[in-house]
C-alpha cells in the first residue's frame, strides 16, 4: 500500500494517476460500520476494474474545529489505522493533515483538488460524511458529480443502536468491554513497549510487565481485565490479567499517573524493551484500594482464576473439567 501524507495545499506529485474507487472518512476504530464501507469499496473496485484508495485525516478535526471538546486519543492511532487498511488490501492511502488551513478549504475546492484530480471514479463513504469549510459539503453534494459514481453506506446497527466510534469510546470508559468489542468486530488492542516499573509485583508473586503505549490510545476504564498479549513479531498469544490505574493501595490517586501492568500466566521471561500488543477480552472489576497487601494478593488470585476461565472460553479450550 502506498501512503501519501498531504499537508494542504496538495502537491502535483501527490495525486493518484490511475483510476480509483475511494473511501472517505476518519475511520477511528476501524469498527463494523467502517468494515461495511471497506466491503463496499472492494465491491465497487472489482466491478469497475479500479484500484482501491482511502482518504483519511489526522489529527481528528475536533482539534481544530472544537478545541474545548477536542479528541486527542484514539481507538486506532494513525499507524494502527494504516496497518489495518493494508490488511484490507488497499492500494493507496491519502492521509491529510487536518490543519486550520485545510479546515478553510471550500467544499467546491475539496471536490476539485482532492477528489477529481485524484482520478476518483467511485466514491464510497458513510451517510454522515461531510467536508469543506463549515462542513457544507456532504454525500448529496458528491452524488451530483457527473465524473464519479457515489455510493452512500447507511448506518450500521447492533440491536437497533448505531455502531459508532463515540459509542465504542464511551463503552470502553464505562468498562463495557463486551459492547466495545462487539461493535469493533475484534478485541480492542493497545500496542506498546515493555518498560521498567516499580517491580513491586514480583515481591508478592505477581510479576508484571509495564506497558508504555506507543500511541495516543483510548485507555479503558480503570480496573482489572482478562487480556492476551503478543510479544515482538511472534503470533503466539500469552494470557494474563491487566490492571489499568494508579495502584491506590500504594499511591495517592490524585498524584499518581495511570499505568498499564500485565501479569502473564506461567511466564518468566525477561521482556524489557519488547514491543507488544495487548488484547482486551473481559472487564473483571474496578480498581479499588485495599487495606494492605494480604487482601490485595487474595483478590489478585481470584482475578487470575476468573481470567483463566474466561480466556479458556475465548480460546476454545476444553473447560468441561471445570464445570
Short mmCIF file of C-alpha atoms in Angstrom, two decimals:
data_model
loop_
_atom_site.label_atom_id
_atom_site.label_comp_id
_atom_site.label_asym_id
_atom_site.label_seq_id
_atom_site.Cartn_x
_atom_site.Cartn_y
_atom_site.Cartn_z
CA UNK A 1 0.00 0.00 0.00
CA UNK A 2 1.30 3.44 -0.91
CA UNK A 3 0.76 6.01 1.85
CA UNK A 4 0.60 9.64 0.72
CA UNK A 5 0.87 12.22 3.51
CA UNK A 6 -0.61 15.54 2.43
CA UNK A 7 -0.33 18.97 4.00
CA UNK A 8 -2.63 21.48 2.30
CA UNK A 9 -2.25 22.51 -0.44
CA UNK A 10 -1.78 19.13 -2.09
CA UNK A 11 1.23 19.00 -4.43
CA UNK A 12 1.11 17.96 -8.07
CA UNK A 13 3.29 14.89 -7.48
CA UNK A 14 0.96 13.63 -4.71
CA UNK A 15 -2.01 12.91 -6.94
CA UNK A 16 -3.05 9.35 -7.78
CA UNK A 17 -2.59 8.92 -11.50
CA UNK A 18 -4.59 5.74 -12.12
CA UNK A 19 -8.38 5.41 -11.80
CA UNK A 20 -9.53 4.51 -8.28
CA UNK A 21 -12.51 3.76 -6.13
CA UNK A 22 -12.01 5.84 -2.98
CA UNK A 23 -13.49 5.62 0.51
CA UNK A 24 -13.58 8.78 2.61
CA UNK A 25 -13.68 9.07 6.39
CA UNK A 26 -11.81 9.43 9.66
CA UNK A 27 -12.22 5.71 10.43
CA UNK A 28 -11.14 5.72 14.08
CA UNK A 29 -11.55 2.19 15.39
CA UNK A 30 -11.98 0.53 12.00
CA UNK A 31 -15.17 -0.93 13.50
CA UNK A 32 -18.01 -2.93 11.93
CA UNK A 33 -19.55 0.20 10.46
CA UNK A 34 -16.26 1.04 8.77
CA UNK A 35 -15.93 -2.58 7.66
CA UNK A 36 -19.13 -2.11 5.63
CA UNK A 37 -17.55 0.88 3.89
CA UNK A 38 -14.46 -1.16 3.01
CA UNK A 39 -16.57 -4.09 1.85
CA UNK A 40 -18.45 -1.71 -0.46
CA UNK A 41 -15.15 -0.23 -1.65
CA UNK A 42 -13.92 -3.71 -2.54
CA UNK A 43 -17.10 -4.48 -4.49
CA UNK A 44 -17.06 -1.23 -6.45
CA UNK A 45 -13.37 -1.50 -7.26
CA UNK A 46 -13.69 -5.07 -8.54
CA UNK A 47 -16.84 -4.34 -10.55
CA UNK A 48 -15.21 -1.37 -12.30
CA UNK A 49 -11.62 -2.66 -12.54
CA UNK A 50 -10.29 0.10 -10.30
CA UNK A 51 -7.58 0.33 -7.67
CA UNK A 52 -8.73 0.76 -4.06
CA UNK A 53 -7.95 4.03 -2.28
CA UNK A 54 -8.80 5.63 1.06
CA UNK A 55 -8.69 9.27 2.14
CA UNK A 56 -8.46 9.85 5.88
CA UNK A 57 -7.39 12.67 8.18
CA UNK A 58 -5.03 13.31 11.09
CA UNK A 59 -5.46 14.65 13.71
CA UNK A 60 -9.17 14.45 14.48
CA UNK A 61 -10.99 17.51 13.06
CA UNK A 62 -12.15 18.48 16.57
CA UNK A 63 -8.58 19.55 17.39
CA UNK A 64 -9.13 22.46 15.00
CA UNK A 65 -12.89 22.86 14.93
CA UNK A 66 -13.89 22.26 18.56
CA UNK A 67 -10.85 22.73 20.84
CA UNK A 68 -12.99 22.65 24.01
CA UNK A 69 -14.01 19.08 23.18
CA UNK A 70 -11.02 18.09 21.10
CA UNK A 71 -10.31 14.40 20.65
CA UNK A 72 -6.62 13.64 21.12
CA UNK A 73 -6.80 9.94 21.99
CA UNK A 74 -7.89 7.26 19.56
CA UNK A 75 -9.14 3.70 19.29
CA UNK A 76 -6.73 3.29 16.39
CA UNK A 77 -3.93 5.88 16.26
CA UNK A 78 -2.87 6.67 12.71
CA UNK A 79 -0.19 3.95 12.48
CA UNK A 80 -2.69 1.27 13.57
CA UNK A 81 -5.29 2.62 11.18
CA UNK A 82 -2.85 2.41 8.26
CA UNK A 83 -1.85 -1.12 9.26
CA UNK A 84 -5.46 -2.31 9.23
CA UNK A 85 -6.08 -0.62 5.88
CA UNK A 86 -3.12 -2.52 4.48
CA UNK A 87 -4.72 -5.74 5.73
CA UNK A 88 -7.82 -4.78 3.70
CA UNK A 89 -5.67 -4.76 0.57
CA UNK A 90 -5.92 -1.01 -0.02
CA UNK A 91 -3.64 0.25 -2.80
CA UNK A 92 -3.44 3.94 -1.84
CA UNK A 93 -3.98 5.71 1.48
CA UNK A 94 -4.03 9.50 1.46
CA UNK A 95 -3.56 10.95 4.96
CA UNK A 96 -4.46 14.63 5.06
CA UNK A 97 -3.11 16.77 7.88
CA UNK A 98 -6.28 18.35 9.27
CA UNK A 99 -4.94 21.84 9.96
CA UNK A 100 -6.56 25.26 10.21
CA UNK A 101 -5.63 25.87 6.58
CA UNK A 102 -7.30 22.65 5.46
CA UNK A 103 -10.39 23.44 7.53
CA UNK A 104 -10.82 26.63 5.47
CA UNK A 105 -10.93 24.76 2.15
CA UNK A 106 -14.29 25.33 0.48
CA UNK A 107 -16.38 22.29 -0.41
CA UNK A 108 -16.07 23.12 -4.12
CA UNK A 109 -12.27 23.31 -3.83
CA UNK A 110 -12.15 20.00 -1.98
CA UNK A 111 -14.11 18.32 -4.76
CA UNK A 112 -11.86 19.74 -7.45
CA UNK A 113 -8.46 19.43 -5.74
CA UNK A 114 -8.90 16.32 -3.60
CA UNK A 115 -11.49 14.24 -5.43
CA UNK A 116 -11.47 14.85 -9.17
CA UNK A 117 -7.72 15.46 -9.54
CA UNK A 118 -7.08 12.18 -7.69
CA UNK A 119 -8.69 10.26 -10.54
CA UNK A 120 -11.60 9.13 -8.37
CA UNK A 121 -14.25 7.26 -10.36
CA UNK A 122 -16.17 5.68 -7.50
CA UNK A 123 -16.86 7.47 -4.20
CA UNK A 124 -17.78 5.46 -1.11
CA UNK A 125 -18.49 6.93 2.33
CA UNK A 126 -20.88 6.81 5.23
CA UNK A 127 -24.15 8.70 5.13
CA UNK A 128 -22.84 11.30 7.61
CA UNK A 129 -19.57 12.19 5.85
CA UNK A 130 -19.13 15.96 5.45
CA UNK A 131 -16.31 18.06 4.06
CA UNK A 132 -15.30 21.60 3.24
CA UNK A 133 -15.46 24.80 5.29
CA UNK A 134 -18.23 24.63 7.90
CA UNK A 135 -18.97 21.07 6.72
CA UNK A 136 -21.08 22.41 3.87
CA UNK A 137 -20.23 19.52 1.56
CA UNK A 138 -21.92 16.17 2.08
CA UNK A 139 -22.71 12.95 0.27
CA UNK A 140 -25.54 14.55 -1.66
CA UNK A 141 -23.01 17.09 -2.98
CA UNK A 142 -20.80 14.28 -4.24
CA UNK A 143 -23.77 12.40 -5.65
CA UNK A 144 -24.35 15.26 -8.09
CA UNK A 145 -20.94 14.87 -9.75
CA UNK A 146 -21.08 13.63 -13.33
CA UNK A 147 -17.48 12.39 -13.30
CA UNK A 148 -18.00 9.94 -10.42
CA UNK A 149 -20.49 7.43 -9.12
CA UNK A 150 -21.28 7.84 -5.44
CA UNK A 151 -22.30 5.09 -3.04
CA UNK A 152 -23.69 6.10 0.34
CA UNK A 153 -23.23 3.48 3.08
CA UNK A 154 -26.14 3.60 5.51
CA UNK A 155 -25.67 3.45 9.27
CA UNK A 156 -24.85 0.02 10.65
CA UNK A 157 -26.61 -1.12 13.78
CA UNK A 158 -26.45 -3.74 16.51
CA UNK A 159 -29.69 -4.26 18.41
CA UNK A 160 -31.15 -1.09 16.84
CA UNK A 161 -28.22 1.04 18.03
CA UNK A 162 -25.89 2.75 15.60
CA UNK A 163 -22.33 1.45 15.62
CA UNK A 164 -20.10 4.47 16.17
CA UNK A 165 -16.67 5.45 17.41
CA UNK A 166 -18.32 7.66 20.02
CA UNK A 167 -20.31 4.76 21.48
CA UNK A 168 -17.27 2.46 21.49
CA UNK A 169 -15.18 5.07 23.31
CA UNK A 170 -17.98 5.51 25.84
CA UNK A 171 -18.28 1.74 26.36
CA UNK A 172 -14.53 1.40 26.99
CA UNK A 173 -14.52 4.20 29.53
CA UNK A 174 -17.51 2.64 31.30
CA UNK A 175 -15.91 -0.81 31.45
CA UNK A 176 -18.44 -2.26 29.00
CA UNK A 177 -15.80 -4.18 27.10
CA UNK A 178 -18.26 -6.68 25.67
CA UNK A 179 -20.17 -3.93 23.87
CA UNK A 180 -16.98 -2.24 22.66
CA UNK A 181 -15.53 -5.44 21.25
CA UNK A 182 -18.84 -6.42 19.67
CA UNK A 183 -19.07 -3.13 17.80
CA UNK A 184 -15.40 -3.17 16.85
CA UNK A 185 -15.67 -6.70 15.49
CA UNK A 186 -12.41 -7.65 17.22
CA UNK A 187 -10.79 -7.42 20.65
CA UNK A 188 -9.71 -3.88 21.43
CA UNK A 189 -5.94 -3.67 21.30
CA UNK A 190 -3.19 -1.38 22.56
CA UNK A 191 0.37 -1.56 21.26
CA UNK A 192 3.31 -0.53 23.35
CA UNK A 193 6.75 -1.25 24.76
CA UNK A 194 7.61 -3.06 27.98
CA UNK A 195 9.40 -0.60 30.28
CA UNK A 196 10.87 -0.67 33.77
CA UNK A 197 8.34 -0.31 36.59
CA UNK A 198 8.39 -0.36 40.37
CA UNK A 199 8.93 -4.16 40.36
CA UNK A 200 6.63 -4.49 43.36
CA UNK A 201 4.60 -7.24 41.70
CA UNK A 202 7.41 -9.76 41.78
CA UNK A 203 7.71 -9.35 45.56
CA UNK A 204 4.11 -10.51 46.05
CA UNK A 205 4.11 -13.31 43.48
CA UNK A 206 2.60 -11.37 40.58
CA UNK A 207 5.39 -10.03 38.36
CA UNK A 208 4.04 -7.59 35.82
CA UNK A 209 5.10 -6.10 32.51
CA UNK A 210 4.64 -2.32 32.48
CA UNK A 211 3.33 -1.29 29.08
CA UNK A 212 4.11 2.15 27.68
CA UNK A 213 1.56 2.70 24.88
CA UNK A 214 3.11 3.51 21.52
CA UNK A 215 0.32 5.90 20.55
CA UNK A 216 -2.44 8.09 21.94
CA UNK A 217 -4.85 5.26 22.70
CA UNK A 218 -8.18 5.49 24.48
CA UNK A 219 -7.49 3.79 27.80
CA UNK A 220 -10.20 1.50 29.17
CA UNK A 221 -11.83 2.27 32.50
CA UNK A 222 -9.52 1.95 35.48
CA UNK A 223 -9.72 -1.63 36.68
CA UNK A 224 -8.70 -5.23 36.16
CA UNK A 225 -9.06 -7.11 32.87
CA UNK A 226 -8.58 -10.53 31.32
CA UNK A 227 -6.20 -9.98 28.40
CA UNK A 228 -3.97 -11.74 25.92
CA UNK A 229 -0.68 -10.41 24.57
CA UNK A 230 1.68 -10.85 21.63
CA UNK A 231 5.39 -10.25 22.13
CA UNK A 232 7.55 -8.96 19.28
CA UNK A 233 6.81 -10.50 15.91
CA UNK A 234 5.52 -13.74 17.42
CA UNK A 235 1.96 -14.78 16.63
CA UNK A 236 1.70 -16.62 19.95
CA UNK A 237 -0.92 -15.33 22.38
CA UNK A 238 0.06 -15.27 26.05
CA UNK A 239 -2.81 -14.97 28.52
CA UNK A 240 -2.92 -12.81 31.58
CA UNK A 241 -4.50 -10.18 33.81
CA UNK A 242 -4.03 -6.46 33.24
CA UNK A 243 -4.50 -3.58 35.63
CA UNK A 244 -5.22 -0.09 34.34
CA UNK A 245 -4.92 2.53 37.02
CA UNK A 246 -2.93 4.31 39.69
CA UNK A 247 -2.49 1.43 42.19
CA UNK A 248 -4.31 3.25 45.05
CA UNK A 249 -3.19 0.69 47.64
CA UNK A 250 0.33 2.09 47.22
CA UNK A 251 -0.13 5.58 45.76
CA UNK A 252 -2.13 8.75 46.24
CA UNK A 253 -4.66 8.57 43.36
CA UNK A 254 -4.60 12.35 42.97
CA UNK A 255 -0.88 12.37 42.22
CA UNK A 256 -0.14 9.03 40.51
CA UNK A 257 -0.18 8.53 36.75
CA UNK A 258 -2.33 5.86 35.13
CA UNK A 259 -0.28 2.86 34.09
CA UNK A 260 -0.94 -0.45 32.34
CA UNK A 261 0.51 -3.54 34.01
CA UNK A 262 0.11 -7.09 32.68
CA UNK A 263 0.71 -10.27 34.66
CA UNK A 264 1.12 -13.17 32.21
CA UNK A 265 0.24 -16.65 33.42
CA UNK A 266 3.16 -19.05 33.91
CA UNK A 267 5.61 -16.66 32.26
CA UNK A 268 9.14 -15.94 33.49
CA UNK A 269 10.98 -14.40 30.52
CA UNK A 270 12.71 -11.01 30.60
CA UNK A 271 10.91 -8.89 28.00
CA UNK A 272 12.06 -5.34 28.82
CA UNK A 273 12.19 -3.30 25.64
CA UNK A 274 9.99 -5.69 23.68
CA UNK A 275 7.18 -4.30 21.57
CA UNK A 276 3.90 -5.93 22.49
CA UNK A 277 0.21 -5.85 21.67
CA UNK A 278 -2.34 -6.21 24.47
CA UNK A 279 -5.79 -7.54 23.51
CA UNK A 280 -8.60 -6.66 25.92
CA UNK A 281 -11.07 -9.54 26.42
CA UNK A 282 -13.08 -9.02 29.63
CA UNK A 283 -13.54 -6.38 32.33
CA UNK A 284 -13.28 -8.12 35.71
CA UNK A 285 -13.69 -5.37 38.30
CA UNK A 286 -12.95 -1.69 39.03
CA UNK A 287 -9.68 -0.65 40.62
CA UNK A 288 -10.05 -0.38 44.42
CA UNK A 289 -7.85 0.47 47.39
CA UNK A 290 -7.14 -2.45 49.73
CA UNK A 291 -6.26 -2.32 53.42
CA UNK A 292 -2.81 -3.77 52.99
CA UNK A 293 -1.04 -6.31 50.80
CA UNK A 294 -2.72 -9.50 52.06
CA UNK A 295 -6.28 -8.66 50.92
CA UNK A 296 -4.84 -7.34 47.65
CA UNK A 297 -2.99 -10.61 46.97
CA UNK A 298 -6.09 -12.62 47.89
CA UNK A 299 -8.15 -10.65 45.35
CA UNK A 300 -5.42 -10.97 42.71
CA UNK A 301 -5.61 -14.76 42.98
CA UNK A 302 -9.37 -14.55 42.45
CA UNK A 303 -8.86 -12.26 39.44
CA UNK A 304 -6.36 -14.69 37.97
CA UNK A 305 -8.69 -17.68 38.35
CA UNK A 306 -11.59 -15.77 36.78
CA UNK A 307 -9.44 -14.55 33.91
CA UNK A 308 -8.09 -18.05 33.23
CA UNK A 309 -11.62 -19.39 32.94
CA UNK A 310 -12.91 -16.59 30.71
CA UNK A 311 -9.87 -16.73 28.42
CA UNK A 312 -10.16 -20.50 28.16
CA UNK A 313 -13.68 -19.96 26.83
CA UNK A 314 -12.46 -17.30 24.39
CA UNK A 315 -9.69 -19.51 23.05
CA UNK A 316 -11.94 -22.54 22.76
CA UNK A 317 -10.26 -24.71 25.39
CA UNK A 318 -12.00 -27.77 26.78
CA UNK A 319 -13.29 -26.37 30.07
CA UNK A 320 -15.74 -29.17 30.87
CA UNK A 321 -13.47 -30.33 33.68
CA UNK A 322 -14.06 -27.01 35.43
CA UNK A 323 -17.84 -27.34 35.37
#
